[in-house]
Coordinates of C-alpha atoms in Angstrom, one line a residue:
M169 CA 71.3 131.2 133.8
Q170 CA 70.9 128.7 131.0
N171 CA 67.4 129.1 129.5
R172 CA 66.8 125.6 128.5
F173 CA 63.6 123.6 129.1
N174 CA 64.1 119.9 129.4
R175 CA 61.3 117.3 129.6
S176 CA 61.2 115.1 132.7
V177 CA 61.6 112.0 130.5
A178 CA 62.7 111.2 127.0
T179 CA 61.3 113.7 124.5
L180 CA 59.6 112.7 121.2
V181 CA 59.8 114.3 117.9
G182 CA 56.8 115.4 115.8
I183 CA 56.7 115.1 112.0
A184 CA 55.6 117.6 109.4
I185 CA 53.1 117.3 106.5
A186 CA 54.0 116.8 102.9
G187 CA 56.0 119.5 101.2
T188 CA 58.2 120.3 104.1
G189 CA 61.1 117.9 103.3
L190 CA 59.7 114.9 105.2
A191 CA 59.2 111.5 103.7
A192 CA 56.8 108.8 104.9
A193 CA 57.5 105.1 105.3
N194 CA 54.6 102.9 106.1
A195 CA 56.4 100.1 107.9
A196 CA 54.5 97.4 109.7
P197 CA 54.6 98.0 113.4
A198 CA 56.0 94.6 114.3
A199 CA 58.9 95.0 111.8
A200 CA 59.7 98.7 112.5
S201 CA 63.0 99.5 114.2
S202 CA 65.3 102.5 114.9
Y203 CA 67.7 100.8 112.4
D204 CA 65.2 101.7 109.7
C205 CA 66.3 105.4 110.0
P206 CA 68.9 106.1 107.4
A207 CA 72.1 108.1 108.2
G208 CA 71.6 111.9 107.7
Y209 CA 68.0 111.9 108.8
F210 CA 65.9 112.5 111.9
C211 CA 63.2 109.8 112.2
G212 CA 60.1 109.6 114.3
W213 CA 57.5 106.9 114.9
T214 CA 53.9 106.9 116.1
G215 CA 54.7 104.1 118.4
E216 CA 56.6 104.5 121.7
S217 CA 59.3 101.9 120.8
A218 CA 60.4 103.0 117.3
N219 CA 57.4 101.2 115.9
G220 CA 54.3 102.2 113.9
T221 CA 54.5 104.6 110.9
M222 CA 57.9 106.1 110.4
W223 CA 58.6 109.6 109.1
K224 CA 62.0 111.1 108.3
T225 CA 63.4 114.5 107.6
N226 CA 66.7 116.2 107.1
K227 CA 65.3 119.8 107.2
S228 CA 64.0 122.0 110.0
V229 CA 60.2 121.9 110.3
A230 CA 58.4 124.9 112.0
D231 CA 54.9 123.4 111.9
L232 CA 54.1 119.7 112.0
G233 CA 50.7 120.1 110.6
S234 CA 48.5 117.0 110.8
W235 CA 51.3 115.2 112.6
D236 CA 51.4 117.8 115.4
N237 CA 51.6 115.8 118.8
K238 CA 51.5 112.4 117.0
I239 CA 55.1 111.0 117.4
R240 CA 56.1 109.0 120.5
S241 CA 59.6 107.9 119.6
Y242 CA 62.5 109.3 117.6
V243 CA 66.2 109.0 116.7
N244 CA 68.6 111.7 115.4
R245 CA 71.0 110.3 112.8
T246 CA 72.1 113.7 111.4
K247 CA 75.4 115.4 112.4
S248 CA 73.5 118.3 113.9
I249 CA 71.8 118.9 117.2
A250 CA 68.0 118.5 116.8
C251 CA 66.0 121.0 118.9
V252 CA 62.7 119.3 119.6
Y253 CA 60.0 121.8 120.7
E254 CA 56.6 121.4 122.3
D255 CA 55.4 124.5 120.5
K256 CA 55.3 125.4 116.8
N257 CA 57.7 127.8 115.1
Y258 CA 60.7 126.8 117.3
E259 CA 59.3 128.6 120.3
P260 CA 61.4 127.5 123.2
W261 CA 59.4 128.8 126.1
G262 CA 56.9 126.0 126.1
G263 CA 59.7 123.5 126.5
Y264 CA 62.3 121.9 124.3
W265 CA 65.0 119.2 124.2
P266 CA 68.3 119.4 122.4
Q267 CA 68.9 116.0 121.0
E268 CA 72.6 115.1 120.2
P269 CA 73.2 112.8 117.2
N270 CA 72.4 109.2 118.0
T271 CA 74.3 106.0 117.0
P272 CA 72.4 103.3 115.0
G273 CA 70.0 101.4 117.2
E274 CA 69.4 104.2 119.7
Y275 CA 66.1 105.9 120.1
S276 CA 64.1 107.9 122.7
G277 CA 60.5 107.0 123.6
Y278 CA 57.7 108.8 125.5
P279 CA 54.2 107.7 126.2
T280 CA 52.7 111.2 125.4
A281 CA 53.4 112.9 122.1
T282 CA 53.9 116.6 122.6
T283 CA 56.3 117.8 119.8
S284 CA 55.2 120.5 117.4
S285 CA 58.4 121.6 115.6
I286 CA 62.0 120.7 115.1
K287 CA 65.1 122.6 114.2
F288 CA 68.7 121.5 113.3
V289 CA 71.5 123.6 114.8
R290 CA 75.3 123.4 115.4
T291 CA 75.2 124.3 119.1
E292 CA 72.8 123.7 121.9
R293 CA 72.3 127.4 122.8
E294 CA 70.8 127.9 119.3
C295 CA 67.7 126.1 120.4
S296 CA 66.7 129.1 122.4
Q297 CA 69.3 131.9 121.6
T298 CA 71.4 133.2 118.8
A299 CA 74.7 131.5 118.4
Y300 CA 76.5 134.6 119.6
P301 CA 75.8 136.4 122.9
R302 CA 73.9 139.8 123.1
W303 CA 76.5 142.5 123.8
Y304 CA 75.8 146.2 124.3
S305 CA 78.2 149.1 124.5
E306 CA 77.9 152.8 124.8
I307 CA 80.0 155.2 122.6
S308 CA 83.2 156.2 124.4
P309 CA 84.0 159.9 124.5
K310 CA 87.5 159.2 123.3
V311 CA 89.3 156.6 121.2
Q312 CA 90.6 153.8 123.5
G313 CA 93.2 152.4 121.2
F314 CA 91.9 148.9 121.7
G315 CA 88.6 147.0 121.9
D316 CA 87.1 148.6 118.9
M317 CA 87.4 146.6 115.7
N318 CA 85.1 148.6 113.4
G319 CA 86.0 152.1 114.3
D320 CA 82.7 153.3 115.8
R321 CA 84.2 154.0 119.3
K322 CA 82.1 151.2 120.8
A323 CA 83.8 148.3 122.5
D324 CA 83.4 145.1 120.6
V325 CA 83.4 141.4 121.7
I326 CA 84.5 138.3 119.8
A327 CA 82.8 135.1 120.8
R328 CA 83.8 131.5 119.9
D329 CA 80.9 129.0 120.0
E330 CA 81.2 125.3 120.9
A331 CA 81.2 124.4 117.2
G332 CA 84.4 126.3 116.7
R333 CA 82.9 129.3 114.8
L334 CA 83.9 132.9 115.6
W335 CA 81.4 135.7 116.0
F336 CA 81.8 139.5 116.0
T337 CA 79.4 141.4 118.2
P338 CA 79.7 145.2 117.7
G339 CA 77.9 146.5 120.8
N340 CA 74.3 146.8 119.5
G341 CA 73.0 143.4 120.4
T342 CA 73.7 142.0 116.9
G343 CA 76.4 139.7 115.7
K344 CA 78.0 138.4 112.5
L345 CA 80.0 135.3 111.6
I346 CA 83.7 136.0 111.0
G347 CA 85.1 132.5 111.3
T348 CA 83.2 129.6 109.8
G349 CA 85.0 126.8 111.8
G350 CA 88.2 125.4 113.0
W351 CA 88.7 127.8 115.8
N352 CA 88.5 125.1 118.5
G353 CA 91.9 124.1 117.2
M354 CA 93.3 127.3 118.9
N355 CA 94.0 127.0 122.6
A356 CA 94.7 130.7 123.2
L357 CA 93.0 133.7 121.7
T358 CA 93.9 137.3 122.6
R359 CA 93.4 140.8 121.3
H360 CA 94.4 144.3 122.5
G361 CA 95.4 146.9 119.9
D362 CA 97.2 147.0 116.6
F363 CA 100.0 144.6 115.9
S364 CA 100.1 144.7 112.0
R365 CA 100.7 148.5 112.0
D366 CA 97.7 149.4 109.9
G367 CA 95.6 151.2 112.6
R368 CA 93.2 148.4 113.1
E369 CA 92.9 146.0 116.0
D370 CA 94.1 142.4 115.4
L371 CA 93.6 138.9 116.9
I372 CA 96.4 136.6 118.0
A373 CA 95.9 132.8 118.3
R374 CA 98.0 129.8 119.3
E375 CA 97.5 126.6 117.4
A376 CA 97.2 123.7 119.8
S377 CA 98.6 121.0 117.6
T378 CA 101.7 122.8 116.5
G379 CA 102.5 125.5 119.1
K380 CA 102.5 128.1 116.3
L381 CA 101.4 131.7 116.9
W382 CA 99.3 133.3 114.3
L383 CA 98.3 137.0 113.7
Y384 CA 94.9 137.6 112.2
P385 CA 94.8 141.2 111.1
G386 CA 91.6 143.2 111.6
T387 CA 90.0 144.7 108.5
G388 CA 88.4 147.7 110.2
T389 CA 84.9 146.2 109.7
G390 CA 85.0 143.6 112.5
S391 CA 86.2 140.8 110.1
L392 CA 89.7 139.2 110.0
G393 CA 92.1 139.1 107.1
A394 CA 94.5 136.4 106.0
R395 CA 96.6 135.1 108.9
K396 CA 100.3 135.6 109.3
L397 CA 102.8 133.4 111.2
I398 CA 104.5 135.3 114.0
G399 CA 105.7 132.4 116.1
T400 CA 107.1 129.3 114.3
G401 CA 106.7 127.0 117.3
G402 CA 107.3 126.4 121.0
W403 CA 104.4 128.5 122.2
N404 CA 102.8 125.5 123.8
A405 CA 105.5 126.0 126.5
M406 CA 103.8 129.3 127.4
N407 CA 100.7 130.0 129.5
K408 CA 98.3 132.9 129.7
I409 CA 99.3 134.5 126.4
T410 CA 98.0 138.0 126.7
A411 CA 97.9 141.0 124.3
F412 CA 98.8 143.8 126.6
G413 CA 99.2 147.2 124.7
D414 CA 102.3 149.3 124.3
L415 CA 104.4 148.7 127.4
T416 CA 107.7 149.5 125.8
G417 CA 106.6 153.0 124.7
D418 CA 107.4 152.6 121.0
S419 CA 103.8 153.0 119.9
R420 CA 103.6 149.2 119.1
S421 CA 101.4 146.7 120.8
D422 CA 103.2 144.1 122.9
L423 CA 102.5 140.6 124.1
I424 CA 103.1 138.9 127.5
A425 CA 103.2 135.3 128.4
V426 CA 104.1 133.0 131.4
E427 CA 106.6 130.2 131.0
K428 CA 104.9 127.0 132.3
A429 CA 108.1 125.4 133.5
T430 CA 109.5 128.3 135.5
G431 CA 106.6 130.7 136.2
K432 CA 108.6 133.5 134.7
L433 CA 106.7 136.4 132.9
W434 CA 108.1 137.4 129.5
L435 CA 107.4 140.5 127.4
Y436 CA 107.4 140.1 123.6
P437 CA 107.6 143.5 122.0
G438 CA 105.8 144.3 118.8
T439 CA 107.9 145.2 115.8
S440 CA 107.5 147.5 112.8
T441 CA 106.7 144.5 110.6
G442 CA 103.8 143.2 112.7
G443 CA 105.9 140.4 114.3
L444 CA 107.4 140.0 117.7
G445 CA 110.9 141.0 118.8
A446 CA 113.3 139.3 121.2
R447 CA 111.6 138.6 124.5
K448 CA 112.5 140.4 127.7
L449 CA 112.1 139.1 131.3
I450 CA 109.7 141.2 133.3
G451 CA 108.7 138.8 136.1
T452 CA 111.4 136.5 137.6
G453 CA 109.0 133.8 138.9
G454 CA 105.8 133.0 140.8
W455 CA 103.5 133.9 137.9
N456 CA 102.1 130.3 137.7
S457 CA 100.2 131.2 140.8
M458 CA 98.0 133.4 138.6
N459 CA 95.3 131.7 136.6
A460 CA 94.3 134.7 134.5
L461 CA 96.0 137.7 133.1
V462 CA 94.0 140.6 131.7
G463 CA 95.4 143.5 129.6
I464 CA 92.9 146.1 131.0
G465 CA 94.3 149.2 129.4
N466 CA 95.4 152.4 131.1
V467 CA 93.5 152.5 134.3
T468 CA 96.0 154.4 136.5
G469 CA 95.9 157.5 134.3
D470 CA 99.6 157.6 133.4
S471 CA 99.2 156.7 129.7
R472 CA 100.8 153.2 130.2
P473 CA 99.0 149.9 129.9
D474 CA 98.2 148.1 133.2
L475 CA 97.6 144.5 134.0
Y476 CA 94.9 142.7 136.1
A477 CA 95.9 139.2 137.4
R478 CA 93.8 136.7 139.3
E479 CA 95.4 134.7 142.1
A480 CA 94.4 131.0 141.8
S481 CA 94.6 130.1 145.5
T482 CA 92.6 133.0 146.9
G483 CA 90.5 134.3 144.0
K484 CA 91.9 137.8 144.6
L485 CA 92.3 140.3 141.8
W486 CA 95.5 142.3 141.6
L487 CA 96.5 145.4 139.6
Y488 CA 100.0 145.5 138.3
P489 CA 100.7 149.0 136.8
G490 CA 102.9 149.5 133.8
T491 CA 106.0 151.6 134.3
S492 CA 108.2 153.8 132.1
T493 CA 110.9 151.1 132.2
A494 CA 108.7 148.6 130.3
R495 CA 108.1 146.6 133.5
L496 CA 105.4 146.2 136.0
G497 CA 105.2 148.1 139.3
A498 CA 104.2 147.1 142.8
R499 CA 100.9 145.4 142.8
K500 CA 97.7 146.7 144.3
L501 CA 94.7 144.6 145.5
I502 CA 91.5 145.6 143.7
G503 CA 89.4 142.5 144.4
S504 CA 89.5 140.8 147.8
G505 CA 88.1 137.4 146.6
G506 CA 85.5 135.6 144.7
W507 CA 87.0 136.1 141.3
N508 CA 87.6 132.4 140.7
A509 CA 83.8 132.2 140.0
M510 CA 84.6 133.9 136.6
A511 CA 85.2 131.7 133.6
N512 CA 86.2 134.6 131.3
F513 CA 87.5 138.1 131.6
I514 CA 86.6 140.6 128.9
A515 CA 88.7 143.7 128.7
V516 CA 87.7 145.7 125.6
G517 CA 88.0 149.2 126.9
D518 CA 85.2 151.6 127.7
F519 CA 81.8 150.1 127.2
S520 CA 80.0 152.3 129.8
G521 CA 80.6 155.5 127.9
D522 CA 82.5 157.4 130.7
G523 CA 85.9 157.3 129.1
R524 CA 87.5 154.8 131.5
P525 CA 88.3 151.2 130.7
D526 CA 85.8 148.8 132.1
L527 CA 85.8 145.1 132.8
A528 CA 83.2 142.3 132.0
T529 CA 83.2 138.7 133.1
V530 CA 81.3 135.5 132.4
T531 CA 80.5 133.3 135.4
N532 CA 81.3 129.6 135.9
E533 CA 79.6 127.0 138.2
K534 CA 81.1 128.6 141.3
Y535 CA 79.1 131.8 140.9
V536 CA 76.7 132.3 143.8
I537 CA 73.3 133.9 143.5
D538 CA 71.1 134.2 146.6
G539 CA 73.5 132.0 148.5
Y540 CA 73.5 129.2 146.0
P541 CA 76.4 128.3 143.7
G542 CA 75.9 126.7 140.2
N543 CA 75.1 129.8 138.1
P544 CA 77.3 129.7 135.0
G545 CA 76.7 131.9 131.9
W546 CA 76.0 135.3 133.5
L547 CA 77.6 138.4 132.1
V548 CA 78.7 140.6 135.0
T549 CA 79.9 144.1 134.1
Y550 CA 82.2 146.3 136.2
R551 CA 82.6 150.0 135.5
G552 CA 86.2 151.3 135.9
R553 CA 87.3 153.7 138.6
D554 CA 89.8 156.5 138.2
T555 CA 91.8 154.8 141.0
G556 CA 92.6 151.8 138.8
G557 CA 90.0 149.5 140.3
V558 CA 86.4 148.7 139.4
Q559 CA 83.0 149.4 140.9
S560 CA 80.7 146.7 142.1
G561 CA 79.6 144.1 139.5
E562 CA 76.2 144.2 137.9
R563 CA 74.5 141.0 136.6
T564 CA 73.7 142.2 133.0
D565 CA 72.6 139.1 131.0
G566 CA 72.1 135.5 132.0
E567 CA 72.3 134.1 128.5
W568 CA 76.1 133.9 128.0
W569 CA 76.1 130.1 128.5
G570 CA 77.1 127.5 125.9
L571 CA 80.1 129.5 124.5
N572 CA 83.8 128.5 124.2
G573 CA 85.4 131.7 125.1
V574 CA 84.8 135.5 124.7
F575 CA 87.6 137.9 123.8

């Protein structure tokens, strides 16, 4: 559940003392206006209607000093989100408000001044959380062949935030920035194994504006190297682009995708140069009825990669086993319903430490807790079974809200 504390009416900003990056402007109350706040600053006033003494800052302030609980109106004219806290030191538990950038002339007023600190951030979740989610993984007893980008036998997760940054989370609750921006320009991201043939897991992304497909090679440390074009265009005609593992049996990772116009499922085999070979039809139609494809790994125990697929109309989850003919076998029901309440599927191998591939999901607004829907942002984990399915889900962490995809 999103851990955000909103005030019942418009929130006001407090202002810090000298030496904290704030400047004072002693405007006459009658002449003061929100238009007095220059671009690039957060301004507050002692009056409720952008009047009285005005202060301005373009830096985060942890302690408002003598101006603690003194400001009754404010405007945010920076390009960042301003987290306005009722407690000092950016403490969110006493209450806070994430103020988006305002246009000239806008301001918020409140009869009671309660603000004690202010922080500028790129995304709303950073008011109370790290920009990346907390991800924990146990060491797997064997190498999975996918899901581990730094070679420590722990399943890793890549998260994209709403500002278009990319974060690597290695399974110990920490995270590091591996993409400084621009990733919101990609409308498909997928990873499962090594495409570049260097023994490290890679990331594949489709560029929304051009339909090009790019390979971002893993470096072995969780970071990504210089990208390589592996699809010159036309990939916007495909849906549910999914890195799948080695279905063809040539020790190279493969890609699958659904053709939007026909509902056909195509296999794009990996090549020795890190590109993709001539595609092969492995599903003659009907795949548009699936709204998620998940390369889950080898869950049937036959050393071939298997596929999970969610049926849009029913919310059922199906297992399609890989076969020795580089196709998919007869499907098996492993989830009888309710899977449409999941916004993201995370298949990064064994994170429970029992040697079997597991599944994690992040919930959307349809997710029900105690009989009530409307519970997005929960991480739910499912341990893998030796029969190819998963055990019952466990709500693991309620702070996976405010992200733009996890992979």
